[in-house]
mmCIF file of C-alpha atoms in Angstrom:
data_model
loop_
_atom_site.group_PDB
_atom_site.id
_atom_site.type_symbol
_atom_site.label_atom_id
_atom_site.label_comp_id
_atom_site.label_asym_id
_atom_site.label_seq_id
_atom_site.Cartn_x
_atom_site.Cartn_y
_atom_site.Cartn_z
ATOM 1 C CA MET A 1 -208.329 93.881 37.369
ATOM 2 C CA ALA A 2 -206.830 90.497 38.342
ATOM 3 C CA ALA A 3 -209.852 88.585 37.639
ATOM 4 C CA ALA A 4 -210.369 90.281 34.245
ATOM 5 C CA ALA A 5 -207.275 89.573 33.170
ATOM 6 C CA VAL A 6 -207.707 86.005 33.985
ATOM 7 C CA LYS A 7 -210.654 86.049 32.360
ATOM 8 C CA LYS A 8 -209.438 87.455 28.988
ATOM 9 C CA LEU A 9 -206.589 85.020 29.154
ATOM 10 C CA GLN A 10 -208.970 82.102 29.390
ATOM 11 C CA VAL A 11 -211.166 83.295 26.241
ATOM 12 C CA LEU A 12 -207.777 83.855 24.306
ATOM 13 C CA VAL A 13 -206.751 80.168 25.282
ATOM 14 C CA ALA A 14 -210.128 78.792 24.434
ATOM 15 C CA CYS A 15 -210.038 80.596 21.046
ATOM 16 C CA ALA A 16 -206.528 79.040 20.337
ATOM 17 C CA LEU A 17 -207.494 75.721 20.867
ATOM 18 C CA LEU A 18 -210.859 76.095 18.735
ATOM 19 C CA LEU A 19 -208.411 77.086 15.901
ATOM 20 C CA LEU A 20 -205.901 74.322 16.373
ATOM 21 C CA LEU A 21 -208.861 71.940 16.364
ATOM 22 C CA ALA A 22 -210.212 73.348 13.070
ATOM 23 C CA VAL A 23 -206.947 73.234 11.452
ATOM 24 C CA GLY A 24 -206.334 69.758 12.599
ATOM 25 C CA CYS A 25 -209.722 68.712 11.394
ATOM 26 C CA ARG A 26 -209.668 70.155 8.288
ATOM 27 C CA ALA A 27 -209.586 67.374 5.648
ATOM 28 C CA SER A 28 -206.229 67.122 3.327
ATOM 29 C CA PRO A 29 -207.417 67.778 -0.510
ATOM 30 C CA LEU A 30 -205.342 64.257 -1.037
ATOM 31 C CA GLN A 31 -206.188 60.975 0.021
ATOM 32 C CA ILE A 32 -204.524 57.475 0.704
ATOM 33 C CA GLY A 33 -206.662 55.124 -1.247
ATOM 34 C CA PHE A 34 -208.310 58.288 -3.185
ATOM 35 C CA TYR A 35 -208.872 55.325 -6.063
ATOM 36 C CA HIS A 36 -210.288 52.548 -3.378
ATOM 37 C CA ASP A 37 -213.835 52.803 -5.434
ATOM 38 C CA ARG A 38 -213.431 54.578 -8.077
ATOM 39 C CA CYS A 39 -210.493 52.648 -9.648
ATOM 40 C CA PRO A 40 -209.234 49.849 -7.405
ATOM 41 C CA GLN A 41 -206.583 48.458 -9.596
ATOM 42 C CA ALA A 42 -205.329 51.969 -10.417
ATOM 43 C CA GLU A 43 -201.862 51.537 -7.906
ATOM 44 C CA ALA A 44 -201.802 48.037 -8.965
ATOM 45 C CA VAL A 45 -201.577 48.532 -12.513
ATOM 46 C CA VAL A 46 -198.840 51.747 -12.264
ATOM 47 C CA LYS A 47 -196.438 49.160 -10.290
ATOM 48 C CA GLY A 48 -197.011 46.662 -12.611
ATOM 49 C CA VAL A 49 -195.835 48.535 -15.344
ATOM 50 C CA MET A 50 -193.054 49.942 -13.413
ATOM 51 C CA MET A 51 -191.780 46.545 -12.190
ATOM 52 C CA GLU A 52 -191.346 45.609 -16.044
ATOM 53 C CA ALA A 53 -189.910 49.093 -17.160
ATOM 54 C CA ILE A 54 -187.385 48.752 -14.079
ATOM 55 C CA SER A 55 -186.431 45.031 -14.771
ATOM 56 C CA GLN A 56 -185.442 46.254 -18.434
ATOM 57 C CA ASN A 57 -183.633 49.188 -17.486
ATOM 58 C CA PRO A 58 -183.179 50.964 -14.012
ATOM 59 C CA GLY A 59 -182.861 54.294 -15.445
ATOM 60 C CA ASN A 60 -186.450 53.988 -15.855
ATOM 61 C CA GLY A 61 -187.049 54.383 -12.360
ATOM 62 C CA ALA A 62 -184.519 57.152 -11.909
ATOM 63 C CA ALA A 63 -186.522 58.968 -14.710
ATOM 64 C CA MET A 64 -189.620 58.702 -12.830
ATOM 65 C CA ILE A 65 -188.246 60.052 -9.366
ATOM 66 C CA ARG A 66 -186.837 62.963 -11.349
ATOM 67 C CA MET A 67 -190.080 63.469 -13.046
ATOM 68 C CA LEU A 68 -191.912 64.079 -9.787
ATOM 69 C CA PHE A 69 -189.326 66.761 -8.756
ATOM 70 C CA HIS A 70 -189.457 68.696 -12.080
ATOM 71 C CA ASP A 71 -193.379 68.287 -12.459
ATOM 72 C CA CYS A 72 -194.139 69.642 -8.660
ATOM 73 C CA PHE A 73 -191.940 72.281 -8.431
ATOM 74 C CA VAL A 74 -193.449 74.182 -11.329
ATOM 75 C CA GLU A 75 -197.058 74.843 -11.275
ATOM 76 C CA GLY A 76 -197.409 72.209 -8.392
ATOM 77 C CA CYS A 77 -197.893 68.461 -9.024
ATOM 78 C CA ASP A 78 -200.107 68.961 -12.021
ATOM 79 C CA ALA A 79 -198.390 67.064 -14.744
ATOM 80 C CA SER A 80 -198.051 70.283 -16.600
ATOM 81 C CA VAL A 81 -194.204 68.784 -17.585
ATOM 82 C CA LEU A 82 -196.034 66.058 -19.899
ATOM 83 C CA LEU A 83 -197.789 68.359 -22.304
ATOM 84 C CA ASP A 84 -196.479 68.614 -25.659
ATOM 85 C CA PRO A 85 -196.279 71.714 -27.845
ATOM 86 C CA THR A 86 -199.497 72.962 -29.612
ATOM 87 C CA PRO A 87 -199.973 75.712 -32.139
ATOM 88 C CA PHE A 88 -201.728 77.407 -28.996
ATOM 89 C CA SER A 89 -198.962 76.565 -26.649
ATOM 90 C CA PRO A 90 -195.670 75.897 -28.803
ATOM 91 C CA THR A 91 -193.014 76.087 -25.922
ATOM 92 C CA PRO A 92 -194.300 73.956 -22.934
ATOM 93 C CA GLU A 93 -192.020 73.020 -20.114
ATOM 94 C CA LYS A 94 -190.806 69.942 -21.671
ATOM 95 C CA LEU A 95 -188.899 71.990 -23.983
ATOM 96 C CA SER A 96 -187.657 74.052 -21.327
ATOM 97 C CA PRO A 97 -183.546 73.760 -20.871
ATOM 98 C CA PRO A 98 -183.754 71.993 -17.180
ATOM 99 C CA ASN A 99 -186.139 69.285 -18.915
ATOM 100 C CA ASN A 100 -184.602 69.269 -22.696
ATOM 101 C CA PRO A 101 -182.989 66.967 -23.593
ATOM 102 C CA SER A 102 -182.374 65.110 -19.988
ATOM 103 C CA LEU A 103 -185.755 64.733 -18.880
ATOM 104 C CA ARG A 104 -186.876 61.071 -19.794
ATOM 105 C CA GLY A 105 -189.746 58.758 -19.038
ATOM 106 C CA PHE A 106 -192.639 60.334 -21.142
ATOM 107 C CA GLU A 107 -193.124 56.877 -23.239
ATOM 108 C CA LEU A 108 -193.502 55.033 -19.599
ATOM 109 C CA ILE A 109 -196.282 57.369 -18.570
ATOM 110 C CA ASP A 110 -198.023 56.993 -21.742
ATOM 111 C CA ALA A 111 -197.865 53.103 -21.241
ATOM 112 C CA ILE A 112 -199.072 53.766 -17.932
ATOM 113 C CA LYS A 113 -202.013 55.804 -18.817
ATOM 114 C CA GLU A 114 -202.884 53.530 -21.478
ATOM 115 C CA ALA A 115 -203.236 50.634 -19.287
ATOM 116 C CA LEU A 116 -205.474 52.778 -17.175
ATOM 117 C CA GLU A 117 -207.984 53.930 -19.682
ATOM 118 C CA VAL A 118 -208.357 50.549 -20.529
ATOM 119 C CA ALA A 119 -209.163 49.878 -16.725
ATOM 120 C CA CYS A 120 -210.801 52.927 -15.809
ATOM 121 C CA PRO A 121 -211.381 55.382 -18.532
ATOM 122 C CA GLY A 122 -211.185 59.034 -17.819
ATOM 123 C CA THR A 123 -210.688 58.350 -13.919
ATOM 124 C CA VAL A 124 -206.769 58.187 -12.834
ATOM 125 C CA SER A 125 -204.808 61.811 -13.645
ATOM 126 C CA CYS A 126 -201.552 62.045 -15.363
ATOM 127 C CA ALA A 127 -200.723 63.851 -12.149
ATOM 128 C CA ASP A 128 -201.247 60.867 -9.802
ATOM 129 C CA ILE A 129 -199.661 58.582 -12.221
ATOM 130 C CA ILE A 130 -196.367 60.546 -12.066
ATOM 131 C CA ALA A 131 -196.789 60.269 -7.866
ATOM 132 C CA PHE A 132 -197.227 56.548 -8.235
ATOM 133 C CA ALA A 133 -194.369 55.783 -10.386
ATOM 134 C CA ALA A 134 -191.800 57.520 -8.693
ATOM 135 C CA ARG A 135 -193.411 55.977 -5.213
ATOM 136 C CA ASP A 136 -193.193 52.512 -6.949
ATOM 137 C CA ALA A 137 -189.649 53.306 -8.680
ATOM 138 C CA SER A 138 -188.458 54.185 -5.380
ATOM 139 C CA CYS A 139 -189.464 51.109 -3.437
ATOM 140 C CA ILE A 140 -188.113 48.821 -6.265
ATOM 141 C CA LEU A 141 -184.835 50.578 -6.922
ATOM 142 C CA SER A 142 -184.179 50.094 -2.863
ATOM 143 C CA ALA A 143 -185.369 46.714 -2.891
ATOM 144 C CA GLY A 144 -188.186 47.512 -0.177
ATOM 145 C CA LYS A 145 -186.116 49.882 1.984
ATOM 146 C CA VAL A 146 -188.050 52.741 0.574
ATOM 147 C CA HIS A 147 -191.830 52.196 1.085
ATOM 148 C CA PHE A 148 -194.459 54.279 1.690
ATOM 149 C CA GLU A 149 -198.227 55.384 1.036
ATOM 150 C CA VAL A 150 -198.961 58.134 -1.421
ATOM 151 C CA PRO A 151 -202.093 60.367 -1.235
ATOM 152 C CA SER A 152 -204.000 61.182 -4.557
ATOM 153 C CA GLY A 153 -206.537 62.929 -5.837
ATOM 154 C CA ARG A 154 -204.343 65.461 -7.938
ATOM 155 C CA ARG A 155 -206.016 66.717 -11.237
ATOM 156 C CA ASP A 156 -203.962 67.812 -14.089
ATOM 157 C CA GLY A 157 -203.142 71.231 -15.094
ATOM 158 C CA THR A 158 -204.117 73.039 -18.441
ATOM 159 C CA PHE A 159 -201.102 75.423 -18.483
ATOM 160 C CA SER A 160 -197.379 74.826 -19.324
ATOM 161 C CA ASN A 161 -194.743 77.493 -20.388
ATOM 162 C CA ALA A 162 -190.963 76.715 -20.808
ATOM 163 C CA SER A 163 -190.183 79.917 -18.828
ATOM 164 C CA GLU A 164 -191.534 78.265 -15.681
ATOM 165 C CA PRO A 165 -188.905 75.614 -14.992
ATOM 166 C CA LEU A 166 -186.144 78.583 -15.164
ATOM 167 C CA LYS A 167 -187.330 80.390 -12.366
ATOM 168 C CA PHE A 168 -187.930 77.363 -10.115
ATOM 169 C CA LEU A 169 -185.513 74.713 -11.192
ATOM 170 C CA ALA A 170 -182.127 75.394 -9.275
ATOM 171 C CA PRO A 171 -179.549 74.500 -11.826
ATOM 172 C CA PRO A 172 -176.876 71.695 -10.694
ATOM 173 C CA THR A 173 -174.227 74.845 -10.729
ATOM 174 C CA SER A 174 -175.928 76.260 -7.758
ATOM 175 C CA ASN A 175 -174.545 77.064 -4.122
ATOM 176 C CA LEU A 176 -176.227 76.177 -0.830
ATOM 177 C CA SER A 177 -177.888 79.390 -0.400
ATOM 178 C CA ASP A 178 -179.735 79.011 -3.690
ATOM 179 C CA LEU A 179 -180.468 75.465 -3.444
ATOM 180 C CA VAL A 180 -182.279 75.983 0.182
ATOM 181 C CA ASP A 181 -184.301 79.355 -1.354
ATOM 182 C CA SER A 182 -185.524 77.237 -4.051
ATOM 183 C CA PHE A 183 -187.126 74.873 -1.585
ATOM 184 C CA VAL A 184 -187.983 77.390 0.977
ATOM 185 C CA VAL A 185 -190.271 78.945 -1.855
ATOM 186 C CA LYS A 186 -192.077 75.488 -2.310
ATOM 187 C CA GLY A 187 -192.751 74.981 1.257
ATOM 188 C CA LEU A 188 -189.943 72.715 1.783
ATOM 189 C CA ASP A 189 -186.868 72.921 4.191
ATOM 190 C CA ALA A 190 -182.939 72.515 4.235
ATOM 191 C CA GLU A 191 -183.473 68.834 5.156
ATOM 192 C CA ASP A 192 -185.839 68.310 2.729
ATOM 193 C CA LEU A 193 -182.939 69.540 0.077
ATOM 194 C CA VAL A 194 -180.555 67.159 1.880
ATOM 195 C CA ILE A 195 -182.647 64.253 1.862
ATOM 196 C CA LEU A 196 -184.171 64.583 -1.887
ATOM 197 C CA SER A 197 -180.871 65.198 -2.890
ATOM 198 C CA GLY A 198 -179.943 61.345 -2.323
ATOM 199 C CA ALA A 199 -182.166 60.698 -5.564
ATOM 200 C CA HIS A 200 -178.818 61.303 -7.060
ATOM 201 C CA THR A 201 -177.895 57.933 -5.833
ATOM 202 C CA ILE A 202 -179.233 56.640 -9.063
ATOM 203 C CA GLY A 203 -179.764 57.640 -12.691
ATOM 204 C CA ARG A 204 -177.263 59.331 -15.164
ATOM 205 C CA SER A 205 -176.210 62.876 -16.141
ATOM 206 C CA HIS A 206 -175.265 64.615 -19.216
ATOM 207 C CA CYS A 207 -171.531 65.777 -19.169
ATOM 208 C CA SER A 208 -172.700 69.392 -19.803
ATOM 209 C CA SER A 209 -174.394 69.562 -16.489
ATOM 210 C CA PHE A 210 -171.174 69.148 -14.567
ATOM 211 C CA VAL A 211 -167.926 69.688 -16.923
ATOM 212 C CA PRO A 212 -167.828 73.399 -17.398
ATOM 213 C CA ASP A 213 -167.752 73.823 -13.237
ATOM 214 C CA ARG A 214 -166.280 70.683 -11.860
ATOM 215 C CA LEU A 215 -163.796 69.498 -14.446
ATOM 216 C CA ASN A 216 -162.950 72.589 -16.434
ATOM 217 C CA ALA A 217 -162.750 74.878 -13.396
ATOM 218 C CA PRO A 218 -160.942 74.387 -9.650
ATOM 219 C CA SER A 219 -163.243 72.270 -8.045
ATOM 220 C CA ASP A 220 -163.096 69.945 -4.708
ATOM 221 C CA ILE A 221 -164.105 66.713 -6.622
ATOM 222 C CA ASN A 222 -161.953 63.443 -6.037
ATOM 223 C CA GLY A 223 -159.002 63.485 -8.307
ATOM 224 C CA GLY A 224 -159.613 59.694 -9.438
ATOM 225 C CA LEU A 225 -163.117 60.548 -10.537
ATOM 226 C CA ALA A 226 -162.286 63.583 -12.203
ATOM 227 C CA ALA A 227 -159.538 61.740 -14.207
ATOM 228 C CA PHE A 228 -162.530 58.634 -14.955
ATOM 229 C CA LEU A 229 -164.967 61.386 -16.152
ATOM 230 C CA ARG A 230 -162.639 63.237 -18.279
ATOM 231 C CA ASP A 231 -162.041 59.968 -20.167
ATOM 232 C CA GLN A 232 -165.900 59.689 -20.593
ATOM 233 C CA CYS A 233 -166.483 63.391 -21.372
ATOM 234 C CA PRO A 234 -165.504 65.747 -23.966
ATOM 235 C CA ALA A 235 -164.322 68.896 -22.389
ATOM 236 C CA ASP A 236 -166.778 70.913 -24.861
ATOM 237 C CA ALA A 237 -169.641 68.967 -23.654
ATOM 238 C CA ALA A 238 -172.695 70.918 -24.440
ATOM 239 C CA PRO A 239 -176.833 70.651 -24.473
ATOM 240 C CA GLY A 240 -177.357 69.104 -28.160
ATOM 241 C CA GLY A 241 -173.995 68.683 -28.961
ATOM 242 C CA ASN A 242 -171.482 65.959 -28.154
ATOM 243 C CA ASP A 243 -172.830 65.058 -24.811
ATOM 244 C CA PRO A 244 -172.677 61.711 -23.409
ATOM 245 C CA THR A 245 -173.868 60.394 -19.809
ATOM 246 C CA VAL A 246 -172.365 59.223 -16.997
ATOM 247 C CA MET A 247 -173.682 57.253 -13.735
ATOM 248 C CA GLN A 248 -174.250 59.687 -10.995
ATOM 249 C CA ASP A 249 -173.180 57.077 -8.657
ATOM 250 C CA VAL A 250 -170.164 54.926 -9.504
ATOM 251 C CA VAL A 251 -170.185 52.663 -6.599
ATOM 252 C CA THR A 252 -173.939 51.242 -6.667
ATOM 253 C CA PRO A 253 -175.347 52.753 -9.564
ATOM 254 C CA ASN A 254 -178.754 50.864 -10.018
ATOM 255 C CA ASP A 255 -179.532 50.949 -6.013
ATOM 256 C CA MET A 256 -181.429 53.464 -4.608
ATOM 257 C CA ASP A 257 -179.068 53.263 -1.111
ATOM 258 C CA ARG A 258 -177.255 56.010 1.163
ATOM 259 C CA GLN A 259 -173.980 55.518 -0.997
ATOM 260 C CA TYR A 260 -174.615 59.135 -2.147
ATOM 261 C CA TYR A 261 -173.808 60.575 0.940
ATOM 262 C CA LYS A 262 -170.739 58.746 1.365
ATOM 263 C CA ASN A 263 -169.848 59.882 -2.180
ATOM 264 C CA VAL A 264 -170.468 63.506 -0.877
ATOM 265 C CA LEU A 265 -168.197 63.099 2.044
ATOM 266 C CA SER A 266 -165.204 61.577 -0.251
ATOM 267 C CA HIS A 267 -166.303 64.304 -2.820
ATOM 268 C CA LYS A 268 -167.215 61.861 -5.474
ATOM 269 C CA VAL A 269 -169.978 63.615 -6.617
ATOM 270 C CA LEU A 270 -170.978 65.162 -10.201
ATOM 271 C CA PHE A 271 -172.483 68.673 -9.503
ATOM 272 C CA THR A 272 -171.790 71.652 -7.608
ATOM 273 C CA SER A 273 -175.190 71.344 -6.128
ATOM 274 C CA ASP A 274 -174.054 67.967 -4.661
ATOM 275 C CA ALA A 275 -170.787 69.447 -3.311
ATOM 276 C CA ALA A 276 -172.672 72.344 -1.810
ATOM 277 C CA LEU A 277 -174.239 70.154 0.761
ATOM 278 C CA LEU A 278 -171.015 70.462 2.663
ATOM 279 C CA THR A 279 -170.700 74.046 3.060
ATOM 280 C CA SER A 280 -172.507 74.513 5.932
ATOM 281 C CA GLU A 281 -172.521 72.863 9.561
ATOM 282 C CA GLU A 282 -175.995 72.042 9.816
ATOM 283 C CA THR A 283 -176.266 70.550 6.130
ATOM 284 C CA ALA A 284 -172.819 68.693 6.297
ATOM 285 C CA ARG A 285 -174.026 67.032 9.923
ATOM 286 C CA MET A 286 -177.431 65.490 8.089
ATOM 287 C CA VAL A 287 -174.884 64.207 5.204
ATOM 288 C CA VAL A 288 -172.668 62.647 7.910
ATOM 289 C CA ASP A 289 -175.989 61.007 9.422
ATOM 290 C CA ASN A 290 -177.523 59.664 6.219
ATOM 291 C CA ALA A 291 -174.172 58.251 4.945
ATOM 292 C CA ASN A 292 -173.479 56.350 8.699
ATOM 293 C CA ILE A 293 -176.996 55.588 10.266
ATOM 294 C CA PRO A 294 -178.611 52.710 8.692
ATOM 295 C CA GLY A 295 -182.141 53.313 7.737
ATOM 296 C CA TRP A 296 -182.012 57.232 8.634
ATOM 297 C CA TRP A 297 -181.853 58.351 5.076
ATOM 298 C CA GLU A 298 -184.673 55.900 3.682
ATOM 299 C CA ASP A 299 -186.994 56.611 6.244
ATOM 300 C CA ARG A 300 -186.722 60.767 5.891
ATOM 301 C CA PHE A 301 -186.621 60.066 2.122
ATOM 302 C CA GLU A 302 -190.347 58.505 2.443
ATOM 303 C CA LYS A 303 -191.760 61.730 4.400
ATOM 304 C CA ALA A 304 -189.746 63.831 1.899
ATOM 305 C CA MET A 305 -191.318 62.615 -1.364
ATOM 306 C CA VAL A 306 -194.963 62.769 0.025
ATOM 307 C CA LYS A 307 -194.080 66.459 1.164
ATOM 308 C CA MET A 308 -193.026 66.684 -2.338
ATOM 309 C CA ALA A 309 -196.030 65.121 -4.010
ATOM 310 C CA GLY A 310 -198.167 67.347 -2.128
ATOM 311 C CA ILE A 311 -196.922 70.718 -3.446
ATOM 312 C CA GLU A 312 -199.631 73.296 -4.938
ATOM 313 C CA VAL A 313 -201.513 70.593 -5.771
ATOM 314 C CA LYS A 314 -204.619 70.813 -7.898
ATOM 315 C CA THR A 315 -207.709 69.414 -6.326
ATOM 316 C CA GLY A 316 -211.809 69.057 -6.732
ATOM 317 C CA ASP A 317 -213.051 71.085 -9.322
ATOM 318 C CA GLN A 318 -209.421 72.637 -10.160
ATOM 319 C CA GLY A 319 -207.877 71.304 -13.410
ATOM 320 C CA GLN A 320 -209.064 68.189 -15.626
ATOM 321 C CA ILE A 321 -208.407 64.469 -15.658
ATOM 322 C CA ARG A 322 -206.583 64.283 -18.896
ATOM 323 C CA LYS A 323 -207.673 61.547 -21.314
ATOM 324 C CA ASN A 324 -204.069 61.672 -22.948
ATOM 325 C CA CYS A 325 -201.257 63.027 -20.813
ATOM 326 C CA ARG A 326 -199.825 64.605 -23.509
ATOM 327 C CA ALA A 327 -202.295 67.111 -24.130
ATOM 328 C CA ILE A 328 -205.562 69.073 -22.367
ATOM 329 C CA ASN A 329 -208.792 67.463 -23.375
#
């Protein structure tokens, strides 16, 4: 009996090892250097356009990082967020409230795509352009402190509907539980949430995204920041109406750094979703580490960006390589 049990255990262990080897050897659908032979200059073209755009307006970099998030969380990283309305698809993602009118950068993507079509016609997907642009924006705005390779080989989707962002993009009024749930459903976790929220260290926000629940209702927002924001924002700020924008990080507004986490700790953040990071011991501890340990956030942000840029990608024979990022072929 004992010998038989040992034999059975040995077989089970052998099977488990074979399974692990099979999983470990399975090729990733995305590859670093995917365009090395197909279009050697692809990533350099994207970076060149991004450097020029950010030198003109650092907000262009923030727009690309946000665009990657809004693209990947809806239909996966497939550039579905770029599609314009057509008679056959009159309400694409870009017209959905989470994207319209706040999502920016469509013209910048057009400029990158135009340059790539000259260099390598029909080769580089719009989905990869978004990923490269977000990667480069992170590097440029952090003065090189956030620096990572992003795998490529994504293909562009052919479906886009305005109802989808409402399902998957948690609004800035969300509590921690809803935020974590929205990340978990995409294969991310609470740490990814905390780390990627650090992108709020750059960019601007429409007043309507925080006035109702942060200024017009009781909240923990710092009194000095609240007074400053009331000078900038009308009390009746609403999308499509009188709805100015303000910097998300008033201390280092154009720098990709860990100041965001210091702002969270001092209650100098715009959104309920930012403040929510302090509502659990686990995420609050992460905020403290990111705020206080040099290089801690940057290292984790690099990994989280790559992880997010791999959500539900289309590769191989899936999707297409769009000639125009705003329309399917």
